[in-house]
XYZ file of C-alpha atoms in Angstrom:
81
model
C -15.517 -15.164 48.741
C -14.558 -17.312 45.938
C -11.216 -16.790 44.274
C -11.215 -15.438 40.917
C -8.955 -17.402 38.391
C -6.711 -14.923 36.621
C -7.398 -15.391 32.822
C -4.063 -15.134 30.686
C -3.843 -13.569 27.019
C -2.840 -16.509 24.667
C -1.279 -15.378 21.841
C -2.159 -16.090 18.405
C -0.548 -15.988 14.955
C 1.108 -13.364 14.023
C -1.371 -11.513 11.279
C -0.797 -9.393 8.464
C -1.886 -5.860 8.276
C -4.434 -5.102 6.322
C -3.762 -3.134 3.548
C -4.297 0.829 3.589
C -7.848 2.047 1.897
C -8.153 2.981 -1.986
C -9.146 6.105 -2.410
C -10.216 6.361 -6.581
C -7.968 8.967 -8.473
C -9.079 12.388 -10.427
C -10.642 11.053 -13.971
C -8.168 12.899 -15.583
C -4.692 11.986 -13.658
C -6.321 8.265 -13.881
C -6.415 8.714 -18.081
C -3.512 10.364 -18.132
C -1.453 8.387 -16.354
C -3.281 4.835 -18.465
C -1.866 6.683 -21.721
C 2.389 7.174 -19.751
C 1.764 3.651 -18.778
C -0.339 2.106 -21.298
C 3.147 0.793 -23.728
C 5.507 0.825 -20.470
C 7.464 -2.691 -20.680
C 6.739 -4.535 -17.818
C 10.223 -5.614 -15.887
C 9.180 -8.797 -14.617
C 7.092 -9.855 -11.457
C 8.035 -8.725 -7.487
C 6.869 -9.024 -3.750
C 6.747 -6.325 -1.291
C 7.900 -6.825 2.173
C 5.201 -8.450 3.075
C 4.660 -10.800 0.144
C 2.294 -9.016 -2.106
C 2.855 -8.738 -5.933
C 2.901 -5.819 -8.125
C 4.233 -5.685 -12.177
C 7.617 -3.395 -12.273
C 7.462 -1.396 -15.147
C 10.444 0.732 -17.343
C 9.369 4.262 -17.317
C 10.730 7.877 -16.970
C 8.138 8.536 -14.285
C 9.361 10.307 -10.638
C 5.810 9.467 -8.184
C 6.268 12.252 -5.244
C 3.989 10.947 -2.173
C 3.266 11.803 1.173
C 2.918 9.666 3.232
C 0.208 9.346 6.564
C 1.642 8.177 9.738
C -1.954 6.950 11.423
C -3.181 3.790 11.879
C -4.255 3.349 7.736
C -0.976 4.379 6.066
C -2.253 6.579 3.524
C -0.646 7.523 0.458
C -0.984 10.638 -1.194
C -0.079 10.944 -4.091
C 1.767 14.526 -4.710
C 3.305 14.995 -8.063
C 3.924 12.844 -10.982
C 7.151 14.254 -13.355
C-alpha cells in the first residue's frame, strides 16, 4: 500500500470580520432621525476597534439596541428617545 502524506492547513493572514448586514430603517423613522441629526454639530472623526471610521455627533439622543448573538451580529433598534 502506498503511504498517504498528511496535509496540514497552513494558517493564512487573519481576516477582518465582515460588516453586519444592513437593514433599511422604517421610512417614517428615517425621516424623523434625519430631522433630529441634520443640525447636530460633529465632534470629529473616530475609529472603531476594527478600524472603521465614523463621525460622532453631539446630540441628546439615546438609542437603545438589542445585539444579536448570531454569526451576523445583527443590531435591532428598540427605542430612540
